[in-house]
């Protein structure tokens, strides 16, 4: 019995000793059956484990060192851990729980085998992993989870309550490992994305609220980022938060709340020739992103985004408080990314809707609002410096626009409708403008446009321009003064042309014009237009209405058609071409073909220096009909005209003061010569014809003419001569008329043929010859012959009723004197043969005459009288002297004939027989 007691005490003592040892040692080698059971359990899951050392704690804790866990088909481990701590209590064993009560890992790593890695080598997914898991009947408690996924630091805490469905089995180790491999293959392709972030960290909080299930709340933070997701972005401090439900089948909505202190989009590296995109900076960015989340593979697909910012700055321009909504339901194959945007830029609001294809980097944008003038001016000056001077806005611009961005976010086209106030278009002051604007590639087109200028000009039409070549075309219709758009043309040629040739003092013309050219090459500018003006000055002449069709380029002008009216009946129509010098831009050649019925003074104003000599010789009582065509080479005063013209007047005119009843002239101007080659004139109820040549330089002009006059009324011819004398001497015509030079010359007809040459306006310089005849007048009633009768009555020879009715003579003109060598005055009762002259400048007579009474009457009575008085008259010589206004007859015995002038050598001055 004592042996039994001692044996019992020995066993108890030994057991106590062992217990004391175990209590003091704290660890024991893991029994083989335990290890084999672990290996068998893992083998069922197609897993194999390898460790360097295993220790057992008497309280039920097992410690493994240098653990490697792998799939049997892979040589590389899935999990490596410096330490794995497993605790399983006695009561959990009794309860039959298949999982430990606690699991701890230190210095662990999860990695992807080389066979599954895209690089062909073992890829670490999670490094520096430390985990503390506790398990009770329903829940896994995560007291600690920390590790690194690439550059990302991950921490997690909380609890997970695995879902329990009736009859459902918990996930096996093999299923867990398989899912890890599936997720790991995707994760390893994206893990490098975290390299772009500065100190990225992800903190996860796991919960399992009743009635909801397992949820995960997470917070992602970083101090900044450089080119995240391969985009040219630079981000400042940022944070992203969200909550997701982890259990349950199918997708569920996750809302992410993001905040970024600042973000910059900048092209860090550009390939040669690539188009540089503007830098975009965003301040205080806030976003809410809704995504469809799948917990089975941890994938997410964005659905909708709301984005707001404090300020967005692009290329120096800022938008205040922009707000953006984007529809992302078709992510990542986005075909119609719908987004709406509202913002404020320089105090003006605008809104936009965007449909983007992110994969193609293309988009369509619809926008409306107002743009501040300062913003537009700065943007144009920076990006389109050539076009900027034409669009300097002074007021906000209201617009609606549709834009399209081609793949690569390259601008493709824009269609818009705009309305603006003040606009300075390269010096053209526009008070308001509106219309449609389309931009396709490098082509700019404004159409359905209406523009009003500060000078009340108004135009409608279109404007096209190619930004690359600077080619342009304007089609305009409206009320527009051409000089007011001179800023659109380089140089002063445009302003000079209009100011020198066409001005509109009252109102702008109604015009329809086509202007095209190239801004960088002003010599290629073409202007084609039709205009109607209510009041216009054309080449110095004022018109009440003008219609013109004009083609114009810098060195060439073609007035294709011109029709002007003034003072009711006065008209001018025709066409004109002007060729200018390529360097001085002065007129090189002027071609024209004109028909008109203007006041000759207007011709003088329109053609200064070109028709002055001709117009100075004529005065009209009604406006002549004139046609002129030809060319003028050079510019006055050195220009050389070559002009053919014809004209007529039916209302009376004066040529060098000599009155004409009507005239029809055909002539030409060649150089300094003016030729009136066919002159048809009605004067003093007679008809005259002839030709005139005005030649020589202006300082020494020569005038030659041939004149034939038939059937002129003597009375009217005398009065015309008196008017000519009055014009020449400056006296009033009435003074001479009242001098009683004539009593009655009614019925007399005058025929004259004359050729002469001299200096125009200097009568004494003319020399020439001619002949004349006078018939049908009662010359005896003329005061000149009445004085002769008085002189004869002193000799008791009363010829107060001399019947003289015809006169014929030839004459020569030289040194300001008319010489009549064979003047014969005849009538039924007497014949007077006279020789003498008339000093034109002094207006004095110097004639000697022989009177032969009844020379032409041979009846018996007159023959007897003639026989009786012939001895007396044969020795008497009549002498006529004194001024034409007060002549004096005297009786001289003997001969005292005046000396004739020297013979005229000039062929042009030889007598010319009058036409039959």
mmCIF file of N, CA, C and O in Angstrom, residues 211-242:
data_model
loop_
_atom_site.group_PDB
_atom_site.id
_atom_site.type_symbol
_atom_site.label_atom_id
_atom_site.label_comp_id
_atom_site.label_asym_id
_atom_site.label_seq_id
_atom_site.Cartn_x
_atom_site.Cartn_y
_atom_site.Cartn_z
ATOM 1 N N UNK A 211 -27.655 44.304 -39.163
ATOM 2 C CA UNK A 211 -28.594 44.565 -40.254
ATOM 3 C C UNK A 211 -27.963 45.090 -41.501
ATOM 4 O O UNK A 211 -28.657 45.299 -42.498
ATOM 5 N N UNK A 212 -26.683 45.360 -41.499
ATOM 6 C CA UNK A 212 -26.004 45.909 -42.683
ATOM 7 C C UNK A 212 -24.996 44.918 -43.227
ATOM 8 O O UNK A 212 -24.937 44.639 -44.414
ATOM 9 N N UNK A 213 -24.207 44.372 -42.380
ATOM 10 C CA UNK A 213 -23.149 43.473 -42.807
ATOM 11 C C UNK A 213 -21.792 44.105 -42.604
ATOM 12 O O UNK A 213 -21.630 45.112 -41.905
ATOM 13 N N UNK A 214 -20.828 43.503 -43.176
ATOM 14 C CA UNK A 214 -19.458 43.978 -43.041
ATOM 15 C C UNK A 214 -19.227 45.195 -43.926
ATOM 16 O O UNK A 214 -19.570 45.196 -45.112
ATOM 17 N N UNK A 215 -18.630 46.209 -43.333
ATOM 18 C CA UNK A 215 -18.302 47.437 -44.063
ATOM 19 C C UNK A 215 -16.851 47.795 -43.830
ATOM 20 O O UNK A 215 -16.241 47.406 -42.822
ATOM 21 N N UNK A 216 -16.326 48.524 -44.766
ATOM 22 C CA UNK A 216 -14.950 49.014 -44.659
ATOM 23 C C UNK A 216 -14.947 50.506 -44.927
ATOM 24 O O UNK A 216 -15.415 50.959 -45.976
ATOM 25 N N UNK A 217 -14.461 51.246 -43.970
ATOM 26 C CA UNK A 217 -14.257 52.690 -44.144
ATOM 27 C C UNK A 217 -12.765 52.913 -44.309
ATOM 28 O O UNK A 217 -11.963 52.375 -43.528
ATOM 29 N N UNK A 218 -12.405 53.694 -45.309
ATOM 30 C CA UNK A 218 -10.975 53.839 -45.598
ATOM 31 C C UNK A 218 -10.626 55.307 -45.787
ATOM 32 O O UNK A 218 -11.466 56.137 -46.135
ATOM 33 N N UNK A 219 -9.365 55.578 -45.576
ATOM 34 C CA UNK A 219 -8.805 56.920 -45.759
ATOM 35 C C UNK A 219 -7.464 56.769 -46.447
ATOM 36 O O UNK A 219 -6.549 56.145 -45.916
ATOM 37 N N UNK A 220 -7.391 57.358 -47.659
ATOM 38 C CA UNK A 220 -6.133 57.366 -48.399
ATOM 39 C C UNK A 220 -5.559 58.767 -48.329
ATOM 40 O O UNK A 220 -6.241 59.748 -48.631
ATOM 41 N N UNK A 221 -4.319 58.896 -47.950
ATOM 42 C CA UNK A 221 -3.658 60.203 -47.850
ATOM 43 C C UNK A 221 -2.300 60.130 -48.530
ATOM 44 O O UNK A 221 -1.705 59.059 -48.668
ATOM 45 N N UNK A 222 -1.832 61.305 -48.964
ATOM 46 C CA UNK A 222 -0.487 61.436 -49.516
ATOM 47 C C UNK A 222 -0.072 62.888 -49.384
ATOM 48 O O UNK A 222 -0.915 63.795 -49.382
ATOM 49 N N UNK A 223 1.217 63.088 -49.261
ATOM 50 C CA UNK A 223 1.737 64.451 -49.159
ATOM 51 C C UNK A 223 1.807 65.140 -50.512
ATOM 52 O O UNK A 223 1.984 66.354 -50.589
ATOM 53 N N UNK A 224 1.660 64.368 -51.554
ATOM 54 C CA UNK A 224 1.688 64.922 -52.897
ATOM 55 C C UNK A 224 1.836 63.800 -53.899
ATOM 56 O O UNK A 224 1.924 62.621 -53.544
ATOM 57 N N UNK A 225 1.825 64.166 -55.182
ATOM 58 C CA UNK A 225 1.985 63.165 -56.230
ATOM 59 C C UNK A 225 2.557 63.844 -57.461
ATOM 60 O O UNK A 225 2.308 65.026 -57.716
ATOM 61 N N UNK A 226 3.324 63.076 -58.231
ATOM 62 C CA UNK A 226 3.924 63.580 -59.459
ATOM 63 C C UNK A 226 3.626 62.582 -60.581
ATOM 64 O O UNK A 226 4.042 61.431 -60.502
ATOM 65 N N UNK A 227 2.862 63.021 -61.570
ATOM 66 C CA UNK A 227 2.429 62.202 -62.699
ATOM 67 C C UNK A 227 1.727 60.928 -62.244
ATOM 68 O O UNK A 227 2.100 59.819 -62.648
ATOM 69 N N UNK A 228 0.733 61.012 -61.395
ATOM 70 C CA UNK A 228 -0.016 59.806 -61.019
ATOM 71 C C UNK A 228 -0.806 59.274 -62.208
ATOM 72 O O UNK A 228 -1.288 60.034 -63.038
ATOM 73 N N UNK A 229 -0.931 57.930 -62.253
ATOM 74 C CA UNK A 229 -1.651 57.247 -63.324
ATOM 75 C C UNK A 229 -1.141 57.635 -64.724
ATOM 76 O O UNK A 229 -1.871 57.617 -65.700
ATOM 77 N N UNK A 230 0.120 58.037 -64.772
ATOM 78 C CA UNK A 230 0.728 58.375 -66.052
ATOM 79 C C UNK A 230 0.270 59.691 -66.637
ATOM 80 O O UNK A 230 0.566 59.990 -67.798
ATOM 81 N N UNK A 231 -0.445 60.480 -65.849
ATOM 82 C CA UNK A 231 -0.943 61.762 -66.334
ATOM 83 C C UNK A 231 0.022 62.891 -65.955
ATOM 84 O O UNK A 231 0.707 62.810 -64.933
ATOM 85 N N UNK A 232 0.083 63.937 -66.779
ATOM 86 C CA UNK A 232 1.002 65.051 -66.479
ATOM 87 C C UNK A 232 0.460 65.932 -65.355
ATOM 88 O O UNK A 232 0.173 67.122 -65.551
ATOM 89 N N UNK A 233 0.297 65.321 -64.170
ATOM 90 C CA UNK A 233 -0.281 66.008 -63.023
ATOM 91 C C UNK A 233 0.747 66.129 -61.917
ATOM 92 O O UNK A 233 1.601 65.254 -61.726
ATOM 93 N N UNK A 234 0.641 67.205 -61.181
ATOM 94 C CA UNK A 234 1.367 67.371 -59.930
ATOM 95 C C UNK A 234 0.342 67.743 -58.874
ATOM 96 O O UNK A 234 -0.362 68.758 -59.020
ATOM 97 N N UNK A 235 0.244 66.884 -57.817
ATOM 98 C CA UNK A 235 -0.760 67.078 -56.792
ATOM 99 C C UNK A 235 -0.105 67.485 -55.492
ATOM 100 O O UNK A 235 0.994 67.006 -55.151
ATOM 101 N N UNK A 236 -0.774 68.354 -54.775
ATOM 102 C CA UNK A 236 -0.343 68.686 -53.426
ATOM 103 C C UNK A 236 -0.943 67.704 -52.435
ATOM 104 O O UNK A 236 -1.407 66.617 -52.808
ATOM 105 N N UNK A 237 -0.941 68.016 -51.144
ATOM 106 C CA UNK A 237 -1.524 67.114 -50.143
ATOM 107 C C UNK A 237 -2.956 66.745 -50.519
ATOM 108 O O UNK A 237 -3.740 67.590 -50.943
ATOM 109 N N UNK A 238 -3.276 65.468 -50.350
ATOM 110 C CA UNK A 238 -4.585 64.998 -50.767
ATOM 111 C C UNK A 238 -5.093 63.936 -49.809
ATOM 112 O O UNK A 238 -4.313 63.294 -49.092
ATOM 113 N N UNK A 239 -6.401 63.755 -49.803
ATOM 114 C CA UNK A 239 -7.057 62.740 -48.979
ATOM 115 C C UNK A 239 -8.289 62.251 -49.708
ATOM 116 O O UNK A 239 -9.004 63.036 -50.321
ATOM 117 N N UNK A 240 -8.505 60.903 -49.597
ATOM 118 C CA UNK A 240 -9.680 60.286 -50.201
ATOM 119 C C UNK A 240 -10.313 59.378 -49.154
ATOM 120 O O UNK A 240 -9.631 58.537 -48.557
ATOM 121 N N UNK A 241 -11.599 59.557 -48.922
ATOM 122 C CA UNK A 241 -12.291 58.717 -47.954
ATOM 123 C C UNK A 241 -13.494 58.068 -48.613
ATOM 124 O O UNK A 241 -13.999 58.552 -49.630
ATOM 125 N N UNK A 242 -13.920 56.938 -47.997
ATOM 126 C CA UNK A 242 -15.089 56.263 -48.516
ATOM 127 C C UNK A 242 -15.476 55.100 -47.620
ATOM 128 O O UNK A 242 -14.725 54.689 -46.733
#
